[in-house]
Short mmCIF file of C-alpha atoms in Angstrom, two decimals:
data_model
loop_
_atom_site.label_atom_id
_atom_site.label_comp_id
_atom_site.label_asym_id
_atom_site.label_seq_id
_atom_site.Cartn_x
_atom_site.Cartn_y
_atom_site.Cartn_z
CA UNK A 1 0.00 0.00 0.00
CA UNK A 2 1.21 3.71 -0.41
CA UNK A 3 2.48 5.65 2.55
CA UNK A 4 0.33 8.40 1.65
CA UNK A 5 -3.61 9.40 0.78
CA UNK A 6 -4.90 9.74 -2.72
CA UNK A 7 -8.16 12.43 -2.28
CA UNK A 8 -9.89 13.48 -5.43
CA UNK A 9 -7.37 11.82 -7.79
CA UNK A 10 -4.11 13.71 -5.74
CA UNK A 11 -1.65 12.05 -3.24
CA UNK A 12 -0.99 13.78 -0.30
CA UNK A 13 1.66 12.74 2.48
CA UNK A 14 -0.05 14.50 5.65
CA UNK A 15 -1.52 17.25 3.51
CA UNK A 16 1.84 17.74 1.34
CA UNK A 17 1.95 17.30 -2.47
CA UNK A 18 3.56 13.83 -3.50
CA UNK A 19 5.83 14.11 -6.28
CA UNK A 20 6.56 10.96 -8.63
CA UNK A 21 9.76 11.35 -10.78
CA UNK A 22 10.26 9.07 -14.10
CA UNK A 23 14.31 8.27 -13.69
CA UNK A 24 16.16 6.98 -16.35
CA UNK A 25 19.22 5.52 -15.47
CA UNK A 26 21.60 3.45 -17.45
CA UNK A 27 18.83 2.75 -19.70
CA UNK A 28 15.81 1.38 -17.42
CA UNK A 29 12.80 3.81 -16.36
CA UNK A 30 12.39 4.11 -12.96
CA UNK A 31 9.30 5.93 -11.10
CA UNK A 32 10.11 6.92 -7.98
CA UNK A 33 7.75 8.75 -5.66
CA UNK A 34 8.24 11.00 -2.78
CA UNK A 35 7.53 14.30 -1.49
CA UNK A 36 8.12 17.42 -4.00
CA UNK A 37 8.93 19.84 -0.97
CA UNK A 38 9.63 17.89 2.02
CA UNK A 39 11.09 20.72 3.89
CA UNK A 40 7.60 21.55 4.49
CA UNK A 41 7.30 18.57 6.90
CA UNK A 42 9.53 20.95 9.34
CA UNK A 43 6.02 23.29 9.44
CA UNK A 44 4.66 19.95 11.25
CA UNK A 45 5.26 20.42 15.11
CA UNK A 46 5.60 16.62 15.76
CA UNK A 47 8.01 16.00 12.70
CA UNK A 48 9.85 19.12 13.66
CA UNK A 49 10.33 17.86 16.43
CA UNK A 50 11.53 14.67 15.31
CA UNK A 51 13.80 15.96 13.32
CA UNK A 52 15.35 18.50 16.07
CA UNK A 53 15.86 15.98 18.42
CA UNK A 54 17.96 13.73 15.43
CA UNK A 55 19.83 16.94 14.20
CA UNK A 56 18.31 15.57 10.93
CA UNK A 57 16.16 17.45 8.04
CA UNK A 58 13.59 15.57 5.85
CA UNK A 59 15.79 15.54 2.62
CA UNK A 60 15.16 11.68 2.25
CA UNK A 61 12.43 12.50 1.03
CA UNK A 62 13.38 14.11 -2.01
CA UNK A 63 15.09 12.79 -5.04
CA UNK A 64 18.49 13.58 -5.28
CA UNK A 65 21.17 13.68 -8.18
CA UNK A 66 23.60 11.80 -6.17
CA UNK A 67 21.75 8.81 -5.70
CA UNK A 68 21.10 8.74 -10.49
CA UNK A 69 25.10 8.86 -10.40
CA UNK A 70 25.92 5.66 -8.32
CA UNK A 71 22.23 4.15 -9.66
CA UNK A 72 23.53 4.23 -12.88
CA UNK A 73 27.02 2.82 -12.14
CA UNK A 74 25.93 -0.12 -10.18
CA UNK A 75 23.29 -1.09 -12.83
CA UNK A 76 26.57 -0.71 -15.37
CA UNK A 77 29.03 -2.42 -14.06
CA UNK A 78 28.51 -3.63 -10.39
CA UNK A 79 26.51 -7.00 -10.62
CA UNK A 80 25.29 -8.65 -7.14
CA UNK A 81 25.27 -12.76 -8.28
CA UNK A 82 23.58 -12.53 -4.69
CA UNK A 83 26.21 -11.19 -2.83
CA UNK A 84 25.01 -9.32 0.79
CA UNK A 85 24.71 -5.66 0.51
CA UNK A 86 23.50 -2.51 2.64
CA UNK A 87 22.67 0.91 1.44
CA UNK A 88 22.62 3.67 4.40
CA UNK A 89 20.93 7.24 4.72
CA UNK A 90 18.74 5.60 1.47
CA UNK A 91 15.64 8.01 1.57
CA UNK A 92 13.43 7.45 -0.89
CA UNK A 93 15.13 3.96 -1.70
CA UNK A 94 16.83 4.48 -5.64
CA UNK A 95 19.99 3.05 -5.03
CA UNK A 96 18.33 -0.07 -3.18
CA UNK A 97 16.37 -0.61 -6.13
CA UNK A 98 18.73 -0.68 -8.85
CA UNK A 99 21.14 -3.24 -6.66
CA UNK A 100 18.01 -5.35 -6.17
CA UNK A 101 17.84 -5.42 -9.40
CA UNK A 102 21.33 -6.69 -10.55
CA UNK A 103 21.27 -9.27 -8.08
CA UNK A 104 22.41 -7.91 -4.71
CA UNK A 105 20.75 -8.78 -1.89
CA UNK A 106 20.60 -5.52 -0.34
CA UNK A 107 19.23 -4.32 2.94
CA UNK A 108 17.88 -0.81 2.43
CA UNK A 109 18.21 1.36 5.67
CA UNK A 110 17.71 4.73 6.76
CA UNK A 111 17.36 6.42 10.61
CA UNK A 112 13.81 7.99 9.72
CA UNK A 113 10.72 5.94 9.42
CA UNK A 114 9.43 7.56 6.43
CA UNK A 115 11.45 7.56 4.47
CA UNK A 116 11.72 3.78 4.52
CA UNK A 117 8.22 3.46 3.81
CA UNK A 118 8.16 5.90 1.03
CA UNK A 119 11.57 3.49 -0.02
CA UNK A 120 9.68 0.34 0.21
CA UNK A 121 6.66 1.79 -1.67
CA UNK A 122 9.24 2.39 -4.63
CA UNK A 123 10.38 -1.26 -4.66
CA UNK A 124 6.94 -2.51 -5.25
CA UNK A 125 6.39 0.30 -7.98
CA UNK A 126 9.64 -0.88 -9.49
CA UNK A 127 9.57 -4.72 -8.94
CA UNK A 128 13.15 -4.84 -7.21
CA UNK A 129 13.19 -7.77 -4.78
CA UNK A 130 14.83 -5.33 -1.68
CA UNK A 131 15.52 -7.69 0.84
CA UNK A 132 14.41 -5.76 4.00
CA UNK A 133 13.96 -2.20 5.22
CA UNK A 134 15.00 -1.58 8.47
CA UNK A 135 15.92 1.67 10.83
CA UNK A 136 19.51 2.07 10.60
CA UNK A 137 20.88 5.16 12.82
CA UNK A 138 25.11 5.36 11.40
CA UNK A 139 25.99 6.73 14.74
CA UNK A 140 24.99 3.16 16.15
CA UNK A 141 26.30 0.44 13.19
CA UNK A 142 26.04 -3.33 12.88
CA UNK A 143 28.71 -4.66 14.93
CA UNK A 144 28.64 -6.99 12.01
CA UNK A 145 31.72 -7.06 9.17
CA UNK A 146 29.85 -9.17 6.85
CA UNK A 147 28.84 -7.07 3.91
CA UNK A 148 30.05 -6.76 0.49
CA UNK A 149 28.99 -3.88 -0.44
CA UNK A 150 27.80 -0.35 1.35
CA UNK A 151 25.87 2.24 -0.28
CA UNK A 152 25.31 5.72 0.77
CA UNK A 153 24.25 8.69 -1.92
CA UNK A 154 24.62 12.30 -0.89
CA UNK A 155 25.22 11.42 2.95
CA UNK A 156 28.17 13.64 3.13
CA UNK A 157 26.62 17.15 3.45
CA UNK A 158 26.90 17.93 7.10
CA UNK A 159 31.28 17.90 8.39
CA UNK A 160 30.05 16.27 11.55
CA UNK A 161 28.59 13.11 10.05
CA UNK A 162 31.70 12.15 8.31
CA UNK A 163 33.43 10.84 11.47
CA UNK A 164 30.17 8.69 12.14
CA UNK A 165 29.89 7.75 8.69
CA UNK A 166 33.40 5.86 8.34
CA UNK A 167 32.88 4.48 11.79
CA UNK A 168 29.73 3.00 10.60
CA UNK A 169 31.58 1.49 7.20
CA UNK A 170 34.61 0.40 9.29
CA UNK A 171 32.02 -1.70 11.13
CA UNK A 172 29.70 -3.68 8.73
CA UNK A 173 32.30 -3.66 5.85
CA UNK A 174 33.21 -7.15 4.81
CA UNK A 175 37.51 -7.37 4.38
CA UNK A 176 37.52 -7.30 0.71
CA UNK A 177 34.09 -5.31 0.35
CA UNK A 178 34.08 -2.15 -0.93
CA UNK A 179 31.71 0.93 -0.36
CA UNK A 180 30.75 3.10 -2.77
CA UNK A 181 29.68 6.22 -1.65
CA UNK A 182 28.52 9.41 -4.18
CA UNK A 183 28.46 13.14 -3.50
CA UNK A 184 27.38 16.16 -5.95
CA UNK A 185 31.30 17.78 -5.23
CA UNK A 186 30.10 19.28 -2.27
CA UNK A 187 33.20 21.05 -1.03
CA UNK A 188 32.42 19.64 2.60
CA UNK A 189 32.90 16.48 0.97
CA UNK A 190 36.24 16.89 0.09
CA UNK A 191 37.74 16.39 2.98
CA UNK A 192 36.53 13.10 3.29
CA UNK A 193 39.19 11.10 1.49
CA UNK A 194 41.68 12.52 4.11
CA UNK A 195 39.65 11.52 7.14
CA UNK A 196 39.19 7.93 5.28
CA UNK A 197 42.83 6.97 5.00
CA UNK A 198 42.92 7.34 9.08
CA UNK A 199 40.00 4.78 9.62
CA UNK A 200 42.53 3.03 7.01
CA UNK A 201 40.58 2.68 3.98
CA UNK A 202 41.95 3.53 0.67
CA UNK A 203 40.12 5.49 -1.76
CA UNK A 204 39.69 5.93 -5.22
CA UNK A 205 37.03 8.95 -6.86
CA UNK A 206 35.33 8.55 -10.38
CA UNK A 207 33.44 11.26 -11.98
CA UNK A 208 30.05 11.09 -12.37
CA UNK A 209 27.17 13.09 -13.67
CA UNK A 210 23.34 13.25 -13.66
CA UNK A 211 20.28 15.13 -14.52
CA UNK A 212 18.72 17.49 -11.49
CA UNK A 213 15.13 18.30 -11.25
CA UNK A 214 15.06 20.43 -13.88
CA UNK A 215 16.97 18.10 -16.52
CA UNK A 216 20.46 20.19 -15.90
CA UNK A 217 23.33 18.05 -15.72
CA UNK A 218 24.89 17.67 -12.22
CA UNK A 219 28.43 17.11 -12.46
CA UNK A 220 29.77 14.45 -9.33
CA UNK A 221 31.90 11.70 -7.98
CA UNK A 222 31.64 8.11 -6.44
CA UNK A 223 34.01 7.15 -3.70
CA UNK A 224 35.57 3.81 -3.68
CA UNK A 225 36.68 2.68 -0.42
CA UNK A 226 38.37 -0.58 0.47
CA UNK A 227 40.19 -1.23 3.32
CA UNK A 228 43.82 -0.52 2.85
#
C-alpha cells in the first residue's frame, strides 16, 4: 500500500503534495515517488520535532542527483550474483532498487521511518526484490563485518557526520568489500578522502554526472573505499 492518501485523484503525504519522478538511469525507467517539498514537513510540530531531536532534516524525502550517479554505475558495471549488501541514509530507496535489481541482496536502511516506507513503496512500484527495510541510525552500526557492499548517496553534506559515517563502514564492511559512496562535489565532501585513509581505507574517486530536477546536468563523484 502507499504511505500516503490519494483524495480526489491527488496524493498527499499529511496534507503535502507527493511528487513521482520518471528516472532513467543506465537505460531502465524508474518511477520513484516522494515528497516534492519535504522541507515543508519541518512546518509539522511533531516532525519538527523529530527531526530536532535527530539533528536531521527531511531531505530523504526528495530525489536527489547523487543517488542517479551511483544508480547508474551499479546497474553498469557492479553486478550482485547474490552477494550481501546494505545501502545507508537511502531516503526514498533508488539506489536499493537498482542493486536489487542486478542481483544484490541488499538491505535498504535509513534512521527515519518515512522515508523507509516511502523506499519500500518504490520497490513494489519498481519490482526490485529489496531484501528488507529496516531503521539504521550510522551513529549506532552493525557490529557486524559481513557485507560486500555499502551504499550511501549524498550522505556527506553535514562535516560532523563524516566521522560517524566511516565508523559505521569500518564496522559492517566485509575485508575485501568495498563501499561506494557518491556526492554532488560538495566542497564539505572533500575532505573526506583525508579523514578515510585514518579509519585506514583507501580510496579511489570517479566522476560522475546526472540530470537534477530540472533536466540540468549535475556534475559528481563516487568514492571507492576498500580497506587498505
Amino acid at each position: 500500500n502507499p504511505p500516503f492518501e490519494i483524495v480526489n485523484g491527488v496524493e498527499r503525504f499529511r496534507g503535502l503534495l507527493v511528487e513521482r519522478n520518471t528516472v532513467a538511469v543506465a537505460g531502465r525507467r524508474f518511477e520513484i515517488a516522494g515528497l516534492q517539498d519535504a522541507a515543508d514537513l519541518l512546518d509539522q510540530p511533531d516532525y519538527a520535532k523529530r527531526f530536532l531531536e535527530n539533528d536531521v532534516a527531511p531531505y530523504g524525502l526528495q530525489l536527489w542527483p547523487s543517488a542517479t550517479m551511483l544508480a547508474e554505475y551499479i546497474l553498469m558495471n557492479d553486478p550482485g550474483r547474490g552477494r550481501c549488501a546494505i545501502e545507508i541514509g537511502a531516503g526514498l530507496g533508488l539506489v536499493s532498487v537498482a542493486a536489487a535489481l542486478t542481483d544484490w541482496r541488499v538491505v535498504c536502511t535509513d534512521n527515519e521511518d518515512t522515508s523507509l516506507r516511502f523506499a519500500r513503496y518504490n520497490a513494489q512500484l519498481n519490482n526490485a526484490p529489496v531484501k528488507s527495510f529496516e531503521i539504521l541510525d550510522w551513529n549506532r552500526p552493525l557490529e557486524r563485518k559481513q557485507y560486500e557492499r555499502i551504499f550511501g548517496a549524498d550522505i556527506l553534506y553535514q562535516l560532523v557526520d563524516h566521522r560517524p559515517v566511516l565508523a559505521c563502514l569500518d564496522a559492517m564492511l566485509a575485508p575485501n568489500g568495498v563501499a561506494m559512496i557518491s556526492d554532488p562535489e560538495r566542497s564539505v565532501a572533500d575532505r573526506f578522502e583525508k579523514m578515510a585513509d585514518e579509519f585506514g581505507f583507501a580510496v579511489e574517486v570517479l566522476d560522475a554526472s546526472a540530470p537534477d530536477f530540472e533536466g540540468k546536468t549535475i556534475h559528481g563523484r563516487i568514492h571507492f573505499m576498500r580497506r587498505s
